[in-house]
């Protein structure tokens, strides 16, 4: 339409105009329009649309005071003292208008096509003349377009191609860049302008908000006095900001003064003194990155680039409507900011929000951001070029501009936040160390504090910093006279010397194990975090209060606890070594009696997988063996270094030195050597060293183990390893393990043993139960559905909810059990309401599975599942330390641990019985020669092995059942009832709560007749409905009623004293004895 447009004073974005995209509105135009006789002009926002429409919005209605009739869709308003009514067009009129518009558009396109053809012809003629002119010259200067035309003419051509340079020559010399980087920076020269372009920054979705405290009074501070030079500088900067469109005139009631702050280069920065407005502003706490966390991300990087944003704060807009809250005052008037200035309380949070938002995709991968400093790090130059290009693309897209003079590219070291970072590690900045070296002797408390503050910035580089600085801290305390003495001078000199010769701190590699050295003195405690012998960080703390009176042992233990609290984010969950110069700490895990303080510290230490070594032995190979290996206990780490360090220990070992020498050429008593290792019948011999403790720890408390007892832990170890008195070693370890002592109950199971028929195959006969009353997880689960195979003893633990009905439980069963093992022939369970429901029993009845219920209040019938439930509870208590609601996430690990250990009944692994092999554990991942499980190379051999294994399991189960039955039935008589017998019922409190409300009430009830014998241990009796319980009882709850004439219960027999034989009615309880006597009397 060729209309004149002007920049929009307040650009914004539209989302409804184009589906899935945002449309930026940046331009305005004054548009003349007419509707019938009504003619007017309106300021319109310009947006790209497929049709030429004018949307008369709220502003037009406001200006004309138009009234809308919603029924007739008419607008009425006063125009030139006359009332106008705008009526909508009829459908016919709309159609005619559209036809006219299409014809007009077609004519315009036709004329445009003719014009383009004419222009093309004219351009070709002009180019032809230009070529003819250039061909006549031997030397000429030509533009790029002219050179292209000459190349098309197929004529010989010699030329010098000149291009504009990205940097000035003197600036370019300062950048020693690889050849692959220079073209990249030249391509992004728009990101590095000499100054930030004028105009408001784009809308990025993050603007600076200023929310005032409700009811606060607005400040109106007077302007500060300034000399003529400062006044002229303020005026110059205000004019410059006005020309850029960053500030504008204001009439705000909220006003603060401005001040000039000198820069490093001698120029001035104008800042608003926003303290008054900050006092009434609601604070927003966006997280600011921790310096040590940023440095920890840089391990392995060797190429660095640093990009510094130019006037970063001024590249963020103030939220529309908050501008008046930023008004500042000069001698020439009031001005308010349209971009974010320096000095506002929430400005740092807003800036970090923006940087995290635009660079979120790269942070933590190859970018570290701290306000306007962007550090890019890579492990190779090729990767670095890609990373640099990705960051520059984002800056270009978001229209963020950088300062070329302060940026550094593709260097092997860089100064970042006061530290020198390189591939070797982290160094102190020489400029800051120089300031510390040249610091004069303090003569006042403030000077001491100034020196201490600067030195504390680098305290992570100084071992025992707090101890060294203790004399300086003494003279800055309250109510202490300042006196600079010999101790202070020595501490002052020592800190200067340590900082001048500060070591290079390595950056942590979280794939390797760490070491900690602890020490304590009468003044303070200290520690150093090491990796591969290089320091990562130092920690120190001055002792005060009660800690000064601790014993030497307590100070050493306190130093260890404080160091682990400081560095636990480095140490968990991998194992690490603690070196201490106090030898008694070495036996910390085996300490018996603990006082309250020690118990609290030891409980904290138990969450760490550590090994303590005395410093004296740090240099020997026993202590170094653990530090050279990493992540042995990790369940996810599969690339383990192995046990190479053991080779050098055999010759000097107390247990294996003689055997190792004897096996140099030939095997000896089952021992043999292979590749430097010593074996006994395919089991690796482990010398006396810290690795023994590590292996026992992994077998007992590893991520895929389950804190089982001595026997099962020993069986796991004996799969792969051997050393003398291994059982004694394991017993000692398990007895002193605090977590197990807390978690495991000492109450032995009770009740009679009820053997069931031995199944023929895995997962044909199963038992099931629920574990209830667990803490509710984030998924709402509070119970565990336990299913156990009666043949292999394999178990599955399925999280569920207590309120789940029978249909939901059946669904879980089919998804988790039938999917893996098929349908069972029989199921043993207790009398849970879910299992007794009509749906559940009908379902299994139609399928053909036989259901066996335990007798009421006698869970020993399903004793197998009851034992598994107790074991599951113990395992969860040992695994869970703090967050008890996380048991659902631990359940798969617990199930693996349960199925991976030898079961006491079968003497086999449940996994192996079902699948014919055992799954791997972290111990199986160690690279040990000639250590492996059975390998069945042929299908026939595998089938024979599994068949033989199942026969052994059946025999073992029968043997265990017989053995247990003998033990359980000692001192007991076999009692058998027949249908028709009368019995007394023992009323258990849990089964007859109404009849056993008091201890003085009878514990037995009237004799009842036996209706059916279910098996030798269970009977069904004729129990009246008033009891409202199941009529099936275990034999232990029944006693034979064998009364004679003199012992008839009057409450159950109608005989009265003095009655005749003829009146005797035998309607009472007819036992076999009474029947016999009645026949004899007749």
PDB file of C-alpha atoms in Angstrom, residues 43-233:
ATOM      1  CA  UNK A  43      -3.404   5.368  14.006  1.00  0.00           C
ATOM      2  CA  UNK A  44      -3.033   1.655  13.271  1.00  0.00           C
ATOM      3  CA  UNK A  45      -0.457  -0.970  14.298  1.00  0.00           C
ATOM      4  CA  UNK A  46       1.015  -2.660  11.219  1.00  0.00           C
ATOM      5  CA  UNK A  47       0.990  -6.478  11.118  1.00  0.00           C
ATOM      6  CA  UNK A  48       1.480  -8.944   8.228  1.00  0.00           C
ATOM      7  CA  UNK A  49      -1.901 -10.286   7.096  1.00  0.00           C
ATOM      8  CA  UNK A  50      -3.074 -12.154   4.000  1.00  0.00           C
ATOM      9  CA  UNK A  51      -5.885  -9.621   3.425  1.00  0.00           C
ATOM     10  CA  UNK A  52      -6.007  -5.835   3.720  1.00  0.00           C
ATOM     11  CA  UNK A  53      -8.099  -5.204   6.782  1.00  0.00           C
ATOM     12  CA  UNK A  54      -8.440  -2.386   9.268  1.00  0.00           C
ATOM     13  CA  UNK A  55      -9.470  -3.466  12.732  1.00  0.00           C
ATOM     14  CA  UNK A  56     -11.108  -0.547  14.527  1.00  0.00           C
ATOM     15  CA  UNK A  57     -10.448  -1.443  18.104  1.00  0.00           C
ATOM     16  CA  UNK A  58     -10.982  -0.025  21.530  1.00  0.00           C
ATOM     17  CA  UNK A  59      -9.046   3.186  20.876  1.00  0.00           C
ATOM     18  CA  UNK A  60     -11.320   4.215  17.930  1.00  0.00           C
ATOM     19  CA  UNK A  61     -14.435   3.489  19.959  1.00  0.00           C
ATOM     20  CA  UNK A  62     -12.997   5.534  22.824  1.00  0.00           C
ATOM     21  CA  UNK A  63     -12.149   8.546  20.630  1.00  0.00           C
ATOM     22  CA  UNK A  64     -15.521   8.601  18.816  1.00  0.00           C
ATOM     23  CA  UNK A  65     -17.543   7.646  21.903  1.00  0.00           C
ATOM     24  CA  UNK A  66     -19.257   5.028  19.765  1.00  0.00           C
ATOM     25  CA  UNK A  67     -22.233   3.059  21.117  1.00  0.00           C
ATOM     26  CA  UNK A  68     -22.637  -0.529  19.936  1.00  0.00           C
ATOM     27  CA  UNK A  69     -26.041  -2.199  19.481  1.00  0.00           C
ATOM     28  CA  UNK A  70     -25.344  -5.894  19.912  1.00  0.00           C
ATOM     29  CA  UNK A  71     -28.706  -6.994  18.427  1.00  0.00           C
ATOM     30  CA  UNK A  72     -28.447  -5.115  15.110  1.00  0.00           C
ATOM     31  CA  UNK A  73     -24.640  -4.927  15.121  1.00  0.00           C
ATOM     32  CA  UNK A  74     -24.751  -1.150  14.522  1.00  0.00           C
ATOM     33  CA  UNK A  75     -22.380   1.567  15.777  1.00  0.00           C
ATOM     34  CA  UNK A  76     -23.741   5.081  16.475  1.00  0.00           C
ATOM     35  CA  UNK A  77     -21.726   8.202  17.366  1.00  0.00           C
ATOM     36  CA  UNK A  78     -21.669  12.002  16.835  1.00  0.00           C
ATOM     37  CA  UNK A  79     -19.717  13.200  13.797  1.00  0.00           C
ATOM     38  CA  UNK A  80     -19.531  16.920  12.878  1.00  0.00           C
ATOM     39  CA  UNK A  81     -22.504  17.651  15.139  1.00  0.00           C
ATOM     40  CA  UNK A  82     -24.531  14.946  13.425  1.00  0.00           C
ATOM     41  CA  UNK A  83     -25.399  11.472  14.624  1.00  0.00           C
ATOM     42  CA  UNK A  84     -24.007   8.757  12.371  1.00  0.00           C
ATOM     43  CA  UNK A  85     -25.107   5.139  12.382  1.00  0.00           C
ATOM     44  CA  UNK A  86     -22.812   2.563  10.768  1.00  0.00           C
ATOM     45  CA  UNK A  87     -24.759  -0.461   9.513  1.00  0.00           C
ATOM     46  CA  UNK A  88     -23.184  -3.809   8.554  1.00  0.00           C
ATOM     47  CA  UNK A  89     -23.231  -4.784   4.869  1.00  0.00           C
ATOM     48  CA  UNK A  90     -25.693  -7.334   3.588  1.00  0.00           C
ATOM     49  CA  UNK A  91     -24.305 -10.691   2.320  1.00  0.00           C
ATOM     50  CA  UNK A  92     -24.918  -9.545  -1.269  1.00  0.00           C
ATOM     51  CA  UNK A  93     -22.963  -6.322  -0.717  1.00  0.00           C
ATOM     52  CA  UNK A  94     -20.122  -8.234   0.872  1.00  0.00           C
ATOM     53  CA  UNK A  95     -19.966 -10.566  -2.119  1.00  0.00           C
ATOM     54  CA  UNK A  96     -19.905  -7.641  -4.567  1.00  0.00           C
ATOM     55  CA  UNK A  97     -17.122  -5.954  -2.610  1.00  0.00           C
ATOM     56  CA  UNK A  98     -15.033  -9.108  -2.610  1.00  0.00           C
ATOM     57  CA  UNK A  99     -15.445  -9.499  -6.390  1.00  0.00           C
ATOM     58  CA  UNK A 100     -14.320  -5.891  -6.910  1.00  0.00           C
ATOM     59  CA  UNK A 101     -11.314  -6.428  -4.605  1.00  0.00           C
ATOM     60  CA  UNK A 102     -10.272  -9.582  -6.484  1.00  0.00           C
ATOM     61  CA  UNK A 103     -10.507  -7.799  -9.876  1.00  0.00           C
ATOM     62  CA  UNK A 104      -8.510  -4.858  -8.541  1.00  0.00           C
ATOM     63  CA  UNK A 105      -5.861  -7.174  -7.105  1.00  0.00           C
ATOM     64  CA  UNK A 106      -5.608  -9.121 -10.382  1.00  0.00           C
ATOM     65  CA  UNK A 107      -5.109  -5.896 -12.348  1.00  0.00           C
ATOM     66  CA  UNK A 108      -2.417  -4.739  -9.946  1.00  0.00           C
ATOM     67  CA  UNK A 109      -0.544  -8.038 -10.260  1.00  0.00           C
ATOM     68  CA  UNK A 110      -0.786  -7.894 -14.038  1.00  0.00           C
ATOM     69  CA  UNK A 111       0.677  -4.389 -14.123  1.00  0.00           C
ATOM     70  CA  UNK A 112       3.431  -5.422 -11.713  1.00  0.00           C
ATOM     71  CA  UNK A 113       4.356  -8.367 -13.963  1.00  0.00           C
ATOM     72  CA  UNK A 114       4.624  -6.069 -16.991  1.00  0.00           C
ATOM     73  CA  UNK A 115       6.787  -3.639 -15.018  1.00  0.00           C
ATOM     74  CA  UNK A 116       9.128  -6.450 -13.885  1.00  0.00           C
ATOM     75  CA  UNK A 117       9.538  -7.693 -17.470  1.00  0.00           C
ATOM     76  CA  UNK A 118      10.362  -4.200 -18.587  1.00  0.00           C
ATOM     77  CA  UNK A 119      12.888  -3.735 -15.789  1.00  0.00           C
ATOM     78  CA  UNK A 120      14.534  -7.103 -16.530  1.00  0.00           C
ATOM     79  CA  UNK A 121      14.970  -6.230 -20.200  1.00  0.00           C
ATOM     80  CA  UNK A 122      16.348  -2.838 -19.330  1.00  0.00           C
ATOM     81  CA  UNK A 123      18.813  -4.347 -16.805  1.00  0.00           C
ATOM     82  CA  UNK A 124      20.115  -6.871 -19.353  1.00  0.00           C
ATOM     83  CA  UNK A 125      20.772  -4.104 -21.849  1.00  0.00           C
ATOM     84  CA  UNK A 126      22.564  -2.076 -19.206  1.00  0.00           C
ATOM     85  CA  UNK A 127      24.734  -5.041 -18.132  1.00  0.00           C
ATOM     86  CA  UNK A 128      25.669  -5.706 -21.725  1.00  0.00           C
ATOM     87  CA  UNK A 129      26.894  -2.133 -22.122  1.00  0.00           C
ATOM     88  CA  UNK A 130      28.838  -2.386 -18.806  1.00  0.00           C
ATOM     89  CA  UNK A 131      30.614  -5.549 -19.944  1.00  0.00           C
ATOM     90  CA  UNK A 132      31.539  -3.982 -23.247  1.00  0.00           C
ATOM     91  CA  UNK A 133      32.926  -0.963 -21.387  1.00  0.00           C
ATOM     92  CA  UNK A 134      34.952  -3.098 -18.909  1.00  0.00           C
ATOM     93  CA  UNK A 135      36.367  -5.331 -21.643  1.00  0.00           C
ATOM     94  CA  UNK A 136      38.020  -2.307 -23.202  1.00  0.00           C
ATOM     95  CA  UNK A 137      40.057  -1.626 -19.978  1.00  0.00           C
ATOM     96  CA  UNK A 138      43.211  -3.466 -18.950  1.00  0.00           C
ATOM     97  CA  UNK A 139      42.906  -2.595 -15.241  1.00  0.00           C
ATOM     98  CA  UNK A 140      39.835  -1.535 -13.320  1.00  0.00           C
ATOM     99  CA  UNK A 141      38.200  -1.570  -9.895  1.00  0.00           C
ATOM    100  CA  UNK A 142      34.970  -3.521  -9.846  1.00  0.00           C
ATOM    101  CA  UNK A 143      32.304  -4.399  -7.336  1.00  0.00           C
ATOM    102  CA  UNK A 144      31.377  -7.956  -6.505  1.00  0.00           C
ATOM    103  CA  UNK A 145      28.294  -7.850  -8.754  1.00  0.00           C
ATOM    104  CA  UNK A 146      30.345  -6.573 -11.700  1.00  0.00           C
ATOM    105  CA  UNK A 147      32.872  -9.386 -11.239  1.00  0.00           C
ATOM    106  CA  UNK A 148      30.067 -11.928 -11.362  1.00  0.00           C
ATOM    107  CA  UNK A 149      28.835 -10.496 -14.658  1.00  0.00           C
ATOM    108  CA  UNK A 150      32.368 -10.660 -16.102  1.00  0.00           C
ATOM    109  CA  UNK A 151      32.751 -14.280 -15.047  1.00  0.00           C
ATOM    110  CA  UNK A 152      29.599 -15.097 -16.997  1.00  0.00           C
ATOM    111  CA  UNK A 153      31.094 -13.563 -20.134  1.00  0.00           C
ATOM    112  CA  UNK A 154      33.762 -16.338 -20.412  1.00  0.00           C
ATOM    113  CA  UNK A 155      36.570 -13.796 -20.930  1.00  0.00           C
ATOM    114  CA  UNK A 156      40.053 -14.124 -19.275  1.00  0.00           C
ATOM    115  CA  UNK A 157      40.137 -11.990 -16.135  1.00  0.00           C
ATOM    116  CA  UNK A 158      42.774 -11.033 -13.553  1.00  0.00           C
ATOM    117  CA  UNK A 159      41.555  -9.200 -10.472  1.00  0.00           C
ATOM    118  CA  UNK A 160      42.279  -8.442  -6.807  1.00  0.00           C
ATOM    119  CA  UNK A 161      39.287  -9.113  -4.542  1.00  0.00           C
ATOM    120  CA  UNK A 162      38.989  -6.726  -1.545  1.00  0.00           C
ATOM    121  CA  UNK A 163      36.601  -7.157   1.368  1.00  0.00           C
ATOM    122  CA  UNK A 164      35.822  -5.163   4.463  1.00  0.00           C
ATOM    123  CA  UNK A 165      37.695  -6.323   7.567  1.00  0.00           C
ATOM    124  CA  UNK A 166      35.868  -7.371  10.712  1.00  0.00           C
ATOM    125  CA  UNK A 167      38.383  -5.713  13.015  1.00  0.00           C
ATOM    126  CA  UNK A 168      40.780  -2.865  12.654  1.00  0.00           C
ATOM    127  CA  UNK A 169      44.293  -3.987  11.922  1.00  0.00           C
ATOM    128  CA  UNK A 170      45.647  -3.134  15.372  1.00  0.00           C
ATOM    129  CA  UNK A 171      42.732  -4.907  17.067  1.00  0.00           C
ATOM    130  CA  UNK A 172      43.127  -8.012  14.935  1.00  0.00           C
ATOM    131  CA  UNK A 173      46.779  -8.361  15.900  1.00  0.00           C
ATOM    132  CA  UNK A 174      45.805  -8.701  19.543  1.00  0.00           C
ATOM    133  CA  UNK A 175      43.853 -11.912  18.799  1.00  0.00           C
ATOM    134  CA  UNK A 176      46.085 -14.902  18.148  1.00  0.00           C
ATOM    135  CA  UNK A 177      43.318 -17.134  16.879  1.00  0.00           C
ATOM    136  CA  UNK A 178      43.304 -20.451  15.006  1.00  0.00           C
ATOM    137  CA  UNK A 179      42.459 -20.180  11.332  1.00  0.00           C
ATOM    138  CA  UNK A 180      39.131 -21.965  11.852  1.00  0.00           C
ATOM    139  CA  UNK A 181      37.920 -19.366  14.375  1.00  0.00           C
ATOM    140  CA  UNK A 182      38.567 -16.104  12.522  1.00  0.00           C
ATOM    141  CA  UNK A 183      35.915 -16.675   9.801  1.00  0.00           C
ATOM    142  CA  UNK A 184      33.423 -17.642  12.515  1.00  0.00           C
ATOM    143  CA  UNK A 185      33.910 -14.355  14.399  1.00  0.00           C
ATOM    144  CA  UNK A 186      33.753 -12.344  11.186  1.00  0.00           C
ATOM    145  CA  UNK A 187      30.430 -14.026  10.406  1.00  0.00           C
ATOM    146  CA  UNK A 188      29.093 -12.853  13.784  1.00  0.00           C
ATOM    147  CA  UNK A 189      30.480  -9.323  13.727  1.00  0.00           C
ATOM    148  CA  UNK A 190      26.960  -7.980  14.332  1.00  0.00           C
ATOM    149  CA  UNK A 191      27.114  -9.555  17.825  1.00  0.00           C
ATOM    150  CA  UNK A 192      30.178  -7.404  18.659  1.00  0.00           C
ATOM    151  CA  UNK A 193      29.183  -3.821  17.762  1.00  0.00           C
ATOM    152  CA  UNK A 194      31.200  -0.830  18.929  1.00  0.00           C
ATOM    153  CA  UNK A 195      28.177   0.233  20.985  1.00  0.00           C
ATOM    154  CA  UNK A 196      24.782  -1.229  21.758  1.00  0.00           C
ATOM    155  CA  UNK A 197      22.353  -0.163  18.981  1.00  0.00           C
ATOM    156  CA  UNK A 198      19.828   2.541  19.764  1.00  0.00           C
ATOM    157  CA  UNK A 199      16.231   1.665  20.469  1.00  0.00           C
ATOM    158  CA  UNK A 200      14.596  -0.527  23.026  1.00  0.00           C
ATOM    159  CA  UNK A 201      15.686  -4.152  23.433  1.00  0.00           C
ATOM    160  CA  UNK A 202      13.295  -6.785  22.055  1.00  0.00           C
ATOM    161  CA  UNK A 203      10.659  -8.440  24.200  1.00  0.00           C
ATOM    162  CA  UNK A 204      12.134 -11.762  25.355  1.00  0.00           C
ATOM    163  CA  UNK A 205       9.486 -12.776  27.867  1.00  0.00           C
ATOM    164  CA  UNK A 206      11.653 -11.630  30.809  1.00  0.00           C
ATOM    165  CA  UNK A 207      11.392  -7.994  31.901  1.00  0.00           C
ATOM    166  CA  UNK A 208      12.406  -6.265  35.098  1.00  0.00           C
ATOM    167  CA  UNK A 209       9.520  -5.976  37.552  1.00  0.00           C
ATOM    168  CA  UNK A 210       9.354  -3.446  40.374  1.00  0.00           C
ATOM    169  CA  UNK A 211       6.650  -4.427  42.865  1.00  0.00           C
ATOM    170  CA  UNK A 212       6.343  -1.997  45.761  1.00  0.00           C
ATOM    171  CA  UNK A 213       5.316  -2.900  49.294  1.00  0.00           C
ATOM    172  CA  UNK A 214       1.616  -1.995  49.659  1.00  0.00           C
ATOM    173  CA  UNK A 215       1.086   1.178  51.642  1.00  0.00           C
ATOM    174  CA  UNK A 216       4.729   2.329  51.488  1.00  0.00           C
ATOM    175  CA  UNK A 217       5.357   6.053  51.073  1.00  0.00           C
ATOM    176  CA  UNK A 218       7.061   7.048  47.801  1.00  0.00           C
ATOM    177  CA  UNK A 219      10.518   8.663  48.097  1.00  0.00           C
ATOM    178  CA  UNK A 220      11.339  12.092  46.675  1.00  0.00           C
ATOM    179  CA  UNK A 221      15.043  12.656  47.309  1.00  0.00           C
ATOM    180  CA  UNK A 222      16.799  15.934  46.360  1.00  0.00           C
ATOM    181  CA  UNK A 223      19.534  15.924  43.698  1.00  0.00           C
ATOM    182  CA  UNK A 224      23.155  15.728  44.870  1.00  0.00           C
ATOM    183  CA  UNK A 225      25.327  18.793  44.377  1.00  0.00           C
ATOM    184  CA  UNK A 226      27.940  18.483  41.619  1.00  0.00           C
ATOM    185  CA  UNK A 227      30.759  20.596  40.233  1.00  0.00           C
ATOM    186  CA  UNK A 228      30.530  22.027  36.684  1.00  0.00           C
ATOM    187  CA  UNK A 229      32.538  19.173  35.192  1.00  0.00           C
ATOM    188  CA  UNK A 230      30.299  16.506  36.770  1.00  0.00           C
ATOM    189  CA  UNK A 231      27.171  18.450  35.797  1.00  0.00           C
ATOM    190  CA  UNK A 232      28.334  18.589  32.178  1.00  0.00           C
ATOM    191  CA  UNK A 233      29.068  14.813  32.214  1.00  0.00           C
TER     192      UNK A 233
END
